Each structure stands twice: as structure tokens, then as C-alpha cells.
Coordinates of C-alpha atoms and ligand atoms in Angstrom, one line a residue:
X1 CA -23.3 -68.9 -194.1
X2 CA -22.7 -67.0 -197.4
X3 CA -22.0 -63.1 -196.9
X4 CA -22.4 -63.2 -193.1
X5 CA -20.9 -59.7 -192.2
X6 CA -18.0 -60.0 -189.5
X7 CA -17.0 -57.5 -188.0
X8 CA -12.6 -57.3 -187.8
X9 CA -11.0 -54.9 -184.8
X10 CA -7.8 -54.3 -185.6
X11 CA -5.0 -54.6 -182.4
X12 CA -1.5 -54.1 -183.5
X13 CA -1.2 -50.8 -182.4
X14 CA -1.6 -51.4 -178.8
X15 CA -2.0 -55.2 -178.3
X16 CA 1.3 -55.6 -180.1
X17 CA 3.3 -52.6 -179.8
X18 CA 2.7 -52.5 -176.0
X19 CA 5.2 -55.8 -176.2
X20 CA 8.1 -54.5 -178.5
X21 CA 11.6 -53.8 -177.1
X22 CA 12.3 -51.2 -179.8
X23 CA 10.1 -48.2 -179.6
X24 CA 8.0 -47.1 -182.6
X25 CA 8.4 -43.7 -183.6
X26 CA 5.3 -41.5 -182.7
X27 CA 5.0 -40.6 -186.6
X28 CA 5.8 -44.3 -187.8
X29 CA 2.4 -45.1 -185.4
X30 CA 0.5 -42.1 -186.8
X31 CA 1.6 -43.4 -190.4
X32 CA 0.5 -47.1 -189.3
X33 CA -3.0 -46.0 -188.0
X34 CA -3.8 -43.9 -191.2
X35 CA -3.2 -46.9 -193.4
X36 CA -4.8 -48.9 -191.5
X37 CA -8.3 -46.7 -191.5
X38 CA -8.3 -46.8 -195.4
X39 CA -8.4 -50.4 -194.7
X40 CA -12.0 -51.8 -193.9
X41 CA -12.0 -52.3 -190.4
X42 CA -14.8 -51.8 -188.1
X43 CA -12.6 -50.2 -185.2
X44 CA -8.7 -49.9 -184.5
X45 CA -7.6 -50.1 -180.8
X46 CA -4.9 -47.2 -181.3
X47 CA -2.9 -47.3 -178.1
X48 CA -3.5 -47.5 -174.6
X49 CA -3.4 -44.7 -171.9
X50 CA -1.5 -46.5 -169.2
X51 CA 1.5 -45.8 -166.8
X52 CA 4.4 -44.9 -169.2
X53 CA 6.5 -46.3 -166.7
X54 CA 4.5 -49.5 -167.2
X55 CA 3.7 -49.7 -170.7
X56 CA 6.6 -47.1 -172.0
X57 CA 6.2 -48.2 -175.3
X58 CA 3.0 -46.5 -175.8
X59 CA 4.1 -43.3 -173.5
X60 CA 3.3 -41.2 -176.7
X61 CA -0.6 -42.1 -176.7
X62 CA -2.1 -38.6 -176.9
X63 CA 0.3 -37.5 -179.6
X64 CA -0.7 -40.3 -181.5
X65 CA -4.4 -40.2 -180.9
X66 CA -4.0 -36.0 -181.7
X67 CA -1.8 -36.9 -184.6
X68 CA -4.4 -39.3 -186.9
X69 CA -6.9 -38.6 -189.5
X70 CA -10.4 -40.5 -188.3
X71 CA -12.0 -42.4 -191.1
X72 CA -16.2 -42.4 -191.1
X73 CA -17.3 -45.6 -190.3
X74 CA -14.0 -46.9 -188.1
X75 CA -14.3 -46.5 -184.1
X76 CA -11.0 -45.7 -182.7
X77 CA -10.9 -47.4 -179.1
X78 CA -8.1 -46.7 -176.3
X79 CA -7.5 -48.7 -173.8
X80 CA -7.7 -47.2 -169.9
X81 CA -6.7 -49.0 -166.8
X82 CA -7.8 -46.4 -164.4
X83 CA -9.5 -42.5 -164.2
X84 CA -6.5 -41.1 -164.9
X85 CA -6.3 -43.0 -168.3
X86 CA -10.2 -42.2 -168.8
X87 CA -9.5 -38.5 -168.2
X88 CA -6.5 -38.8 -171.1
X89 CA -8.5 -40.6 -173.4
X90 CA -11.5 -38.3 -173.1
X91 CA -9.0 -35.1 -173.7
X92 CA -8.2 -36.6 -177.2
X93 CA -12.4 -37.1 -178.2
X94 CA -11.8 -41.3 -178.4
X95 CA -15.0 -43.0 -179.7
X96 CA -14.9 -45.3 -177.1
X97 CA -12.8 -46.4 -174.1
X98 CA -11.6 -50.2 -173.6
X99 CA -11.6 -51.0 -169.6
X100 CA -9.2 -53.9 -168.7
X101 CA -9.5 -56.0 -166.1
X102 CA -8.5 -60.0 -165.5
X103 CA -10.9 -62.7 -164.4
X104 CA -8.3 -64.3 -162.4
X105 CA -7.3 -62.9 -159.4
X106 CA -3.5 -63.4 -160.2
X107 CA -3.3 -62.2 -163.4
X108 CA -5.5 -59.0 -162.0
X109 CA -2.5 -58.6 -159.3
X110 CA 0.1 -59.1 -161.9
X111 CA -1.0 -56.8 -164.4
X112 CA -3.1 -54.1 -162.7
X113 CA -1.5 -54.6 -159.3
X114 CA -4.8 -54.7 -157.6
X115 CA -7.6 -57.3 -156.5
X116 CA -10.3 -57.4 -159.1
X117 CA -12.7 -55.8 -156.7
X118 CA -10.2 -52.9 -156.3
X119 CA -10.1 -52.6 -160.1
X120 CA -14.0 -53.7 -160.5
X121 CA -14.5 -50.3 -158.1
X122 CA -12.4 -48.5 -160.1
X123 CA -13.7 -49.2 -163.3
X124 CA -17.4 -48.4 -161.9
X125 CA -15.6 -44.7 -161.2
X126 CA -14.5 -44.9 -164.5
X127 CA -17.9 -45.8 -166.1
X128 CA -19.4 -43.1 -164.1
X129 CA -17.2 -40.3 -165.9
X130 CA -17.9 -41.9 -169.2
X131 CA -20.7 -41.9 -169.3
X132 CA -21.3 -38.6 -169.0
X133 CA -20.3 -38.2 -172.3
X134 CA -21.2 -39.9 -175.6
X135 CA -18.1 -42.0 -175.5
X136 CA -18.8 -45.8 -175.4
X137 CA -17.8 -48.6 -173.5
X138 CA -16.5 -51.6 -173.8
X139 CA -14.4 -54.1 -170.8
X140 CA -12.0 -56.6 -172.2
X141 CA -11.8 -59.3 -169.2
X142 CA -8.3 -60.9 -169.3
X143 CA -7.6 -64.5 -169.2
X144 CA -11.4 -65.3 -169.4
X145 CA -10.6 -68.7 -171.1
X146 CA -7.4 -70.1 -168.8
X147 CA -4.7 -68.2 -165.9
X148 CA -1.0 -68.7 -167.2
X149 CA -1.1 -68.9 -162.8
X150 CA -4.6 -70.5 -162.1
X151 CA -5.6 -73.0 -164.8
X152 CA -8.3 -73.1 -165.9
X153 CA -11.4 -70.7 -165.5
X154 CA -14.6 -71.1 -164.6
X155 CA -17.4 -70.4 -167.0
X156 CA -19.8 -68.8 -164.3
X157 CA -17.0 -66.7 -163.0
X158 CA -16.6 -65.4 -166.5
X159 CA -20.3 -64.7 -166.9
X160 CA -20.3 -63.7 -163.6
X161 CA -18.4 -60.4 -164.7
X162 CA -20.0 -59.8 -167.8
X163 CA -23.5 -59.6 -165.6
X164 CA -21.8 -56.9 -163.3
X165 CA -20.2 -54.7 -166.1
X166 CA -23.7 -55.1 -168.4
X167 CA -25.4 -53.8 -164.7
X168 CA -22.8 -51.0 -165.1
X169 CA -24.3 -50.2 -168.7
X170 CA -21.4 -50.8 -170.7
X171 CA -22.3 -51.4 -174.8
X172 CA -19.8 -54.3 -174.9
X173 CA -17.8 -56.7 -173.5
X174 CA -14.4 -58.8 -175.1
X175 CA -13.7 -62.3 -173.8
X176 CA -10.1 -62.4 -174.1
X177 CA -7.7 -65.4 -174.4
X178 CA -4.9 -63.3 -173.2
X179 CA -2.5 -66.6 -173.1
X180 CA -3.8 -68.9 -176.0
X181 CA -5.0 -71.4 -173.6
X182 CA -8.4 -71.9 -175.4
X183 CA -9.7 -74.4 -177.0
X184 CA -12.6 -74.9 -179.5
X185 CA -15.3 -76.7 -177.6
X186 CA -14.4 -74.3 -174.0
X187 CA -15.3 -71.6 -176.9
X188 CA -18.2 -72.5 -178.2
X189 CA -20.0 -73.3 -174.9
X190 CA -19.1 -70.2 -173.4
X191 CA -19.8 -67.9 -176.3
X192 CA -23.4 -69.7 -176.5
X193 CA -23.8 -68.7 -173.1
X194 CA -23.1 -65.2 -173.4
X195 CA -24.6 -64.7 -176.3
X196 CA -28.1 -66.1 -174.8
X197 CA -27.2 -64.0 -171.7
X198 CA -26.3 -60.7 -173.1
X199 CA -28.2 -60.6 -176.1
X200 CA -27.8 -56.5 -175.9
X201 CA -24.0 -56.6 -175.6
X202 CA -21.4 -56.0 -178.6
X203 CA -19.6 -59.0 -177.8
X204 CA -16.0 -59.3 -178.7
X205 CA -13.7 -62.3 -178.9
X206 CA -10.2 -62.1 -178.5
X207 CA -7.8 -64.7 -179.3
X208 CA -4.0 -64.7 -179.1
X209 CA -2.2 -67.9 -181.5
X210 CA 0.1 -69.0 -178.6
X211 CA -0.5 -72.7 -178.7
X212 CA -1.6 -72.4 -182.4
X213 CA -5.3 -72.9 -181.8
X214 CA -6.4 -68.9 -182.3
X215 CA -8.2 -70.1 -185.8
X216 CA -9.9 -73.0 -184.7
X217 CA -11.1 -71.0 -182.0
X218 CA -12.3 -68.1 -184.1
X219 CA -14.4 -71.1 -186.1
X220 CA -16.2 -72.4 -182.8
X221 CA -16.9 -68.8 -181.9
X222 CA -18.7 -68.1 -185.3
X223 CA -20.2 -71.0 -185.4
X224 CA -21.9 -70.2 -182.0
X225 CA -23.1 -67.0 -183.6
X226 CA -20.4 -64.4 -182.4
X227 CA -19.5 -62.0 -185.5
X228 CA -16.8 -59.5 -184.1
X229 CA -13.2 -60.5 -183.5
X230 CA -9.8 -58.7 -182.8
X231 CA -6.8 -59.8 -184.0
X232 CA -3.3 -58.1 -184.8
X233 CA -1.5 -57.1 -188.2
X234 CA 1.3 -59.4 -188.8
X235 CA 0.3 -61.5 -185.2
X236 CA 1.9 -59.3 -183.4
X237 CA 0.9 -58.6 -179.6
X238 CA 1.1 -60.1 -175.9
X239 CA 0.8 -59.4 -172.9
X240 CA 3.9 -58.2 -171.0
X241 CA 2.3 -59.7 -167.7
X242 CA 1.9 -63.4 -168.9
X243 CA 4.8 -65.5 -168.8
X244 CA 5.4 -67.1 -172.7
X245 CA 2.4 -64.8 -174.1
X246 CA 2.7 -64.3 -178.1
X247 CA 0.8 -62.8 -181.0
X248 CA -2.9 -62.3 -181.3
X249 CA -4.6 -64.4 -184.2
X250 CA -3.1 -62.7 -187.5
X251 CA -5.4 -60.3 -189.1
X252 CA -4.5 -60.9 -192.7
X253 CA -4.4 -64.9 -191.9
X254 CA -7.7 -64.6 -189.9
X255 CA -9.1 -62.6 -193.1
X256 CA -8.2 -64.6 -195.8
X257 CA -9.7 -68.0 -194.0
X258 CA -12.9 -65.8 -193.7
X259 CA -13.0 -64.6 -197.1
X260 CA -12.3 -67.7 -198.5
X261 CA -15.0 -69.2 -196.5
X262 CA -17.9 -66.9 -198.0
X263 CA -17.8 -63.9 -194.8
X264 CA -18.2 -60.5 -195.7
X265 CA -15.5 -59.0 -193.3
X266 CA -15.3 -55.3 -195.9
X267 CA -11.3 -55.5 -194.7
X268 CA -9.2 -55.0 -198.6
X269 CA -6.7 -58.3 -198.0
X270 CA -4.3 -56.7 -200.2
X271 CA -3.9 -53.4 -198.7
X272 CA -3.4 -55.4 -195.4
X273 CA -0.6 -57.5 -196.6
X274 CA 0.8 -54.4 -198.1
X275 CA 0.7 -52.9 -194.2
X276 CA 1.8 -56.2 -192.8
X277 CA 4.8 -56.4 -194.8
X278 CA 6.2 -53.1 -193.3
X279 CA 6.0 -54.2 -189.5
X280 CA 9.3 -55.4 -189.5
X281 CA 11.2 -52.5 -190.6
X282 CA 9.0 -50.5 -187.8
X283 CA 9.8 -53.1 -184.8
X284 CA 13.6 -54.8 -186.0
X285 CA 12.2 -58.3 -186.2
X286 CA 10.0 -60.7 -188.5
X287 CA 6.7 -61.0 -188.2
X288 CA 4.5 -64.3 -187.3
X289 CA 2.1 -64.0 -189.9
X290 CA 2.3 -67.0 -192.1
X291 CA 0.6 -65.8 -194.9
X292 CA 2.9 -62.7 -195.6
X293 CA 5.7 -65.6 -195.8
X294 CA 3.4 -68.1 -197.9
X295 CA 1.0 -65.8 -200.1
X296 CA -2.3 -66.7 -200.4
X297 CA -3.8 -69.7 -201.4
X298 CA -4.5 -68.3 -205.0
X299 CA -1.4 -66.5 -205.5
X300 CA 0.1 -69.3 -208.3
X301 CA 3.5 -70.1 -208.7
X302 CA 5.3 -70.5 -212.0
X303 CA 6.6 -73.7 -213.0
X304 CA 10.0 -74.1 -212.6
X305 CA 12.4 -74.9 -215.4
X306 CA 12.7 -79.1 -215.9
X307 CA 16.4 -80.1 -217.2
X308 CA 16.2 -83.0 -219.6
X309 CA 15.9 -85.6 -216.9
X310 CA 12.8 -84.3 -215.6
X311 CA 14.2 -82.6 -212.5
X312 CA 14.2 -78.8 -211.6
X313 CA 16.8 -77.0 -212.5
X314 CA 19.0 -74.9 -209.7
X315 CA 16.9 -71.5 -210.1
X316 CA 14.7 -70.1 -207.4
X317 CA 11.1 -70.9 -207.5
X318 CA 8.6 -67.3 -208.1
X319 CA 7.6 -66.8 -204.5
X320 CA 3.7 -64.9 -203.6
X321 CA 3.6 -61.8 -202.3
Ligands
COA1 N1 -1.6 -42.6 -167.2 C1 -0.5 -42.0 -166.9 N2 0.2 -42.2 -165.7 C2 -0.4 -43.0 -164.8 C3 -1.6 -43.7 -165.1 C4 -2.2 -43.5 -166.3 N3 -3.4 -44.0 -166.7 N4 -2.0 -44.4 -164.0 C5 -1.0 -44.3 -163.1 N5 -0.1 -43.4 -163.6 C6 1.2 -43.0 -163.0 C7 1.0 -42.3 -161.7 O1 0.8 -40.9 -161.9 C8 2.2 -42.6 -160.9 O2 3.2 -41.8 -161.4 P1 4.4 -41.2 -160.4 O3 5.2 -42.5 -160.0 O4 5.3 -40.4 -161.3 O5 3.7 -40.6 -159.3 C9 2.6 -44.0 -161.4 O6 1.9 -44.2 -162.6 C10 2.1 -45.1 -160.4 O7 0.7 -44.8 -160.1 P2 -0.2 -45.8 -159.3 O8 -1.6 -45.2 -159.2 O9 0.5 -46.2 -158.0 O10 -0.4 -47.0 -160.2 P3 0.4 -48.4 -160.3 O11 1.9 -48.2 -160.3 O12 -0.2 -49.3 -159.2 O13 0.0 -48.8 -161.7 C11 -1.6 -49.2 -163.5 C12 -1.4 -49.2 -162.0 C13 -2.8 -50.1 -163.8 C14 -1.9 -47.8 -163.9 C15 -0.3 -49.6 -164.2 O14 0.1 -50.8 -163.7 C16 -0.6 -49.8 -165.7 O15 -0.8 -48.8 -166.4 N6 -0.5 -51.0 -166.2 C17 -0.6 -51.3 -167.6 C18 -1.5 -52.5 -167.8 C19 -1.6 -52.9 -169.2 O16 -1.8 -52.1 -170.1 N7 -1.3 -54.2 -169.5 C20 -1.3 -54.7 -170.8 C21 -2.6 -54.7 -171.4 S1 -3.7 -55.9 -170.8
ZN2 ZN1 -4.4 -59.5 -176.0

């Protein structure tokens, strides 16, 4: 498994600012993005063109998207709910447009307010204008692994999707685990699946940590053979339409486990740390990251002072980064 490239898609941006109560200044975002090209990902989901009235958090997407410098080699992907968000992203020359839609019906209401066929007919509009143009395509279908409202899903419902939208010609397709309801085994059957059924898809998994399991999971889907995963600087990110939804799996914590494991992911851990440790300033709160907090697992600590009967003296312990 040695040197296995992996491919990381970077979230924070939209996944988790799209959730923050404190709005992030259009050239904070711009600064953000920018350091996050220099660092080695494969793409960055910059921000999303959406209702500002119901994602206002991201209401400055075109200035943003206007406002960055675009590394060679990273895709910057938008996500686009509708024609209206196509039409925007296309005015800013995106690399590629992000459809969304749910697999389960109630989460489809909840978040698009529409039935999935109204927004599977919409998005066919949408591929129709795109693809016009040399901008790609990818659909992220929501709560493909569990409905905080249904339960569970049903593998051939989820495949069933993926066989409409590959009919549609998109290039890819993300599984997402919008509410951390995954779990490894669920994982690894249905990414076997659709990898044997859409060999010519990019295939994307997307896991959020909610019930902890968002590494375990990335480690079933690798195992059956998927090699492109977003995730979200500091674990930031939710959805605002799923009731208890947290972070995405932590870039710099799902990096580090990779790297430490033999993959070739190209993303600099140190420059991502670096990044990570300025989130909270940008949103007013801590991150969940875990490794910002602990350092990595080669970071050493020095000793701490013994008094004469062997025990540490009251000083504070050198913390990692
Ligand atoms: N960009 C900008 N404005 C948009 C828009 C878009 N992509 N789509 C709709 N609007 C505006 C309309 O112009 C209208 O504005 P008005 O009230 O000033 O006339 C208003 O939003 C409502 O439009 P409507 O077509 O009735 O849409 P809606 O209210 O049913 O909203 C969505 C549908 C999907 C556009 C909206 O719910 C949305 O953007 N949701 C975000 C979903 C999301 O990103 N979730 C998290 C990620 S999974
Ligand atoms: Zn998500």
C-alpha cells in the first residue's frame, strides 16, 4: 500500500463556513483560499452559490471566487443548487460545478425544499447548461449512508442515483455522510459496489466525524479501493439542514493518519497546521481538530524537571505545535 497516491479535497470554505454564526470577512476567505492552494490539495470547494437568504454566510461567493489567485494543478469547485447558481458560477470561470441533491426524500425537502425528482429535473437543466462549456461535473448526493429523518438508506437507492446522474454524463459523483451515521462495514460494501459499477466516475467520499467514526470510515473506503476524500481544515463544517450535524473528518488529522500509513496524499502537513491554527480567530470559536491541540505523533516532548523524590516538578510540560 506504500505510496498509494490519494487524492485530499479540501471543504472548509463552504462545508464549514456555510454553518458559522459569525460571518467571515470576504478578504479573510480570499486570504484562507490562497493559503490553502500553496498547500497540496487536489481541489478546494471554495463556496457555494446558493440563496443568500439561505446560506447568508457565503452571500459573498462571486467576490470570493473573483478575488483568489488559482494555483496549476488545484480544481476549484463551487457548489450550485439550482440554474441560477450554475449561471453564477459559470460567470466567475469555476473548474467545475458541485450539484447537490439528498438521497432521502426528507432531507431533499429540508434542505432544497423540493422532491428529489423536482431537484433530479433541475439538475438535468443544470447539466444541460454545463455542459456546454468545458466546466466539469460532479453531484454530491446527501445522506447517502443514513437520513437524520429516515434511518437508514438503501444501498440500491444510492446506486440507483449515481446510474441516473452517470446517464447524465457527469465526471464524478461524492457519496456523502452528511450526518456521521456511517459505519465501516456499510462503507466498504457500498464503495465496492460503486466502484465495480462506475468504473469511469471520479468517485468522492465524504465523511463528517459526528459520531467519531469519520476515520475508520475513510480506512474501509481505501481499503475497497476509493482514493479521493473531502474533509475540512480544523473539522469544521455541517449541514445547517440536519439536526446535531458537526465537522467533516479533519483534514490535517485525516493527513497525518495517511502519511503516517505510507499514502502519498502531496498535501505539506505543516503548512496545514499552520492554516488550521488560524480558524479560530476567523470564526470566534475553537476548532475540533485534535491534532492542532495534541501535535503530531512525532512532535517529542521534553522531559519535565524531577524534584529529588522523583516527581515532576510544578512547571508546565513543552506542549507540540
Ligand atoms: N443564487 C442566488 N439567489 C437564489 C438562488 C441562487 N442559486 N436560488 C434562489 N435564489 C433566490 C431567488 O432569487 C429568490 O429571491 P427573492 O426572494 O429575492 O425573489 C429566493 O432565493 C427564493 O427562490 P426560490 O427559487 O423560491 O428558491 P427556494 O427559496 O425554494 O430555495 C434553494 C431553494 C435550493 C435555492 C435554497 O434553499 C438554497 O440555496 N439552499 C441552500 C442549500 C445548501 O447549500 N445546503 C447546504 C449544503 S448541502
Ligand atoms: Zn458535508
Amino acid at each position: 500500500m506504500k505510496d498509494k497516491r490519494v487524492y485530499i479535497q479540501e471543504v472548509a470554505t463552504r462545508d464549514g463556513f456555510q454553518n458559522e454564526a459569525q460571518f467571515v470577512d470576504t478578504d479573510a476567505k480570499i486570504a484562507l483560499v490562497d493559503r490553502l492552494s500553496a498547500c497540496g490539495y487536489a481541489k478546494i470547494e471554495v463556496t457555494s452559490f446558493t440563496s443568500p437568504k439561505a446560506i447568508p454566510a457565503l452571500r459573498d461567493a462571486e467576490a470570493v471566487m473573483h478575488g483568489i489567485k488559482r494555483h496549476e494543478g488545484v480544481t476549484y469547485t463551487v457548489l450550485v443548487p439550482n440554474i441560477r447558481g450554475a449561471e453564477r458560477a459559470l460567470s466567475c470561470g469555476v473548474d467545475e460545478v458541485n450539484l447537490v441533491m439528498s438521497v432521502s426524500e426528507s432531507h431533499n425537502r429540508t434542505n432544497l425544499r423540493m422532491s428529489r425528482e423536482q431537484s433530479f429535473s433541475q439538475l438535468r437543466d443544470v447539466i444541460g447548461v454545463v455542459k456546454q462549456t468545458k466546466v466539469a461535473i460532479n453531484v454530491s448526493l446527501s445522506t447517502a449512508m443514513g437520513c437524520p429523518m429516515e434511518g437508514d438508506i438503501d444501498q440500491t437507492e444510492v446506486l440507483r442515483w449515481m446510474e441516473r446522474f452517470a446517464a447524465e454524463g457527469v465526471h464524478g459523483v461524492t457519496l456523502c455522510d452528511t450526518t456521521g451515521m456511517a459505519f465501516p462495514s456499510q462503507v466498504c460494501a457500498l464503495c465496492s459496489d460503486a466502484l465495480a459499477q462506475f468504473p469511469e466516475l471520479e468517485l468522492t467520499l465524504h465523511f463528517h466525524n459526528t459520531r467519531g467514526m469519520a476515520l475508520a470510515n475513510t480506512l474501509a473506503a481505501l481499503g475497497a479501493g476509493i482514493d479521493r476524500f473531502d474533509a475540512s481544515l480544523g473539522g469544521l463544517g455541517g449541514c445547517p439542514y440536519a439536526p446535531g450535524a458537526t465537522g467533516n473528518v479533519c483534514t490535517e488529522e485525516l493527513v497525518h493518519m495517511l502519511e503516517l500509513d505510507g499514502y502519498d496524499t502531496e498535501v505539506n502537513l505543516a503548512e496545514l497546521l499552520s492554516a488550521s491554527g488560524s480558524l479560530p480567530r476567523l470564526i470566534g470559536h475553537d476548532v475540533p481538530s485534535q491534532l492542532l491541540k495534541a501535535g503530531r505523533r512525532s512532535d517529542l516532548h521534553t522531559m519535565p524537571c524531577l524534584s529529588n523524590d522523583g516527581l515532576p516538578e510544578q512547571r508546565a510540560f513543552a506542549t507540540g505545535v
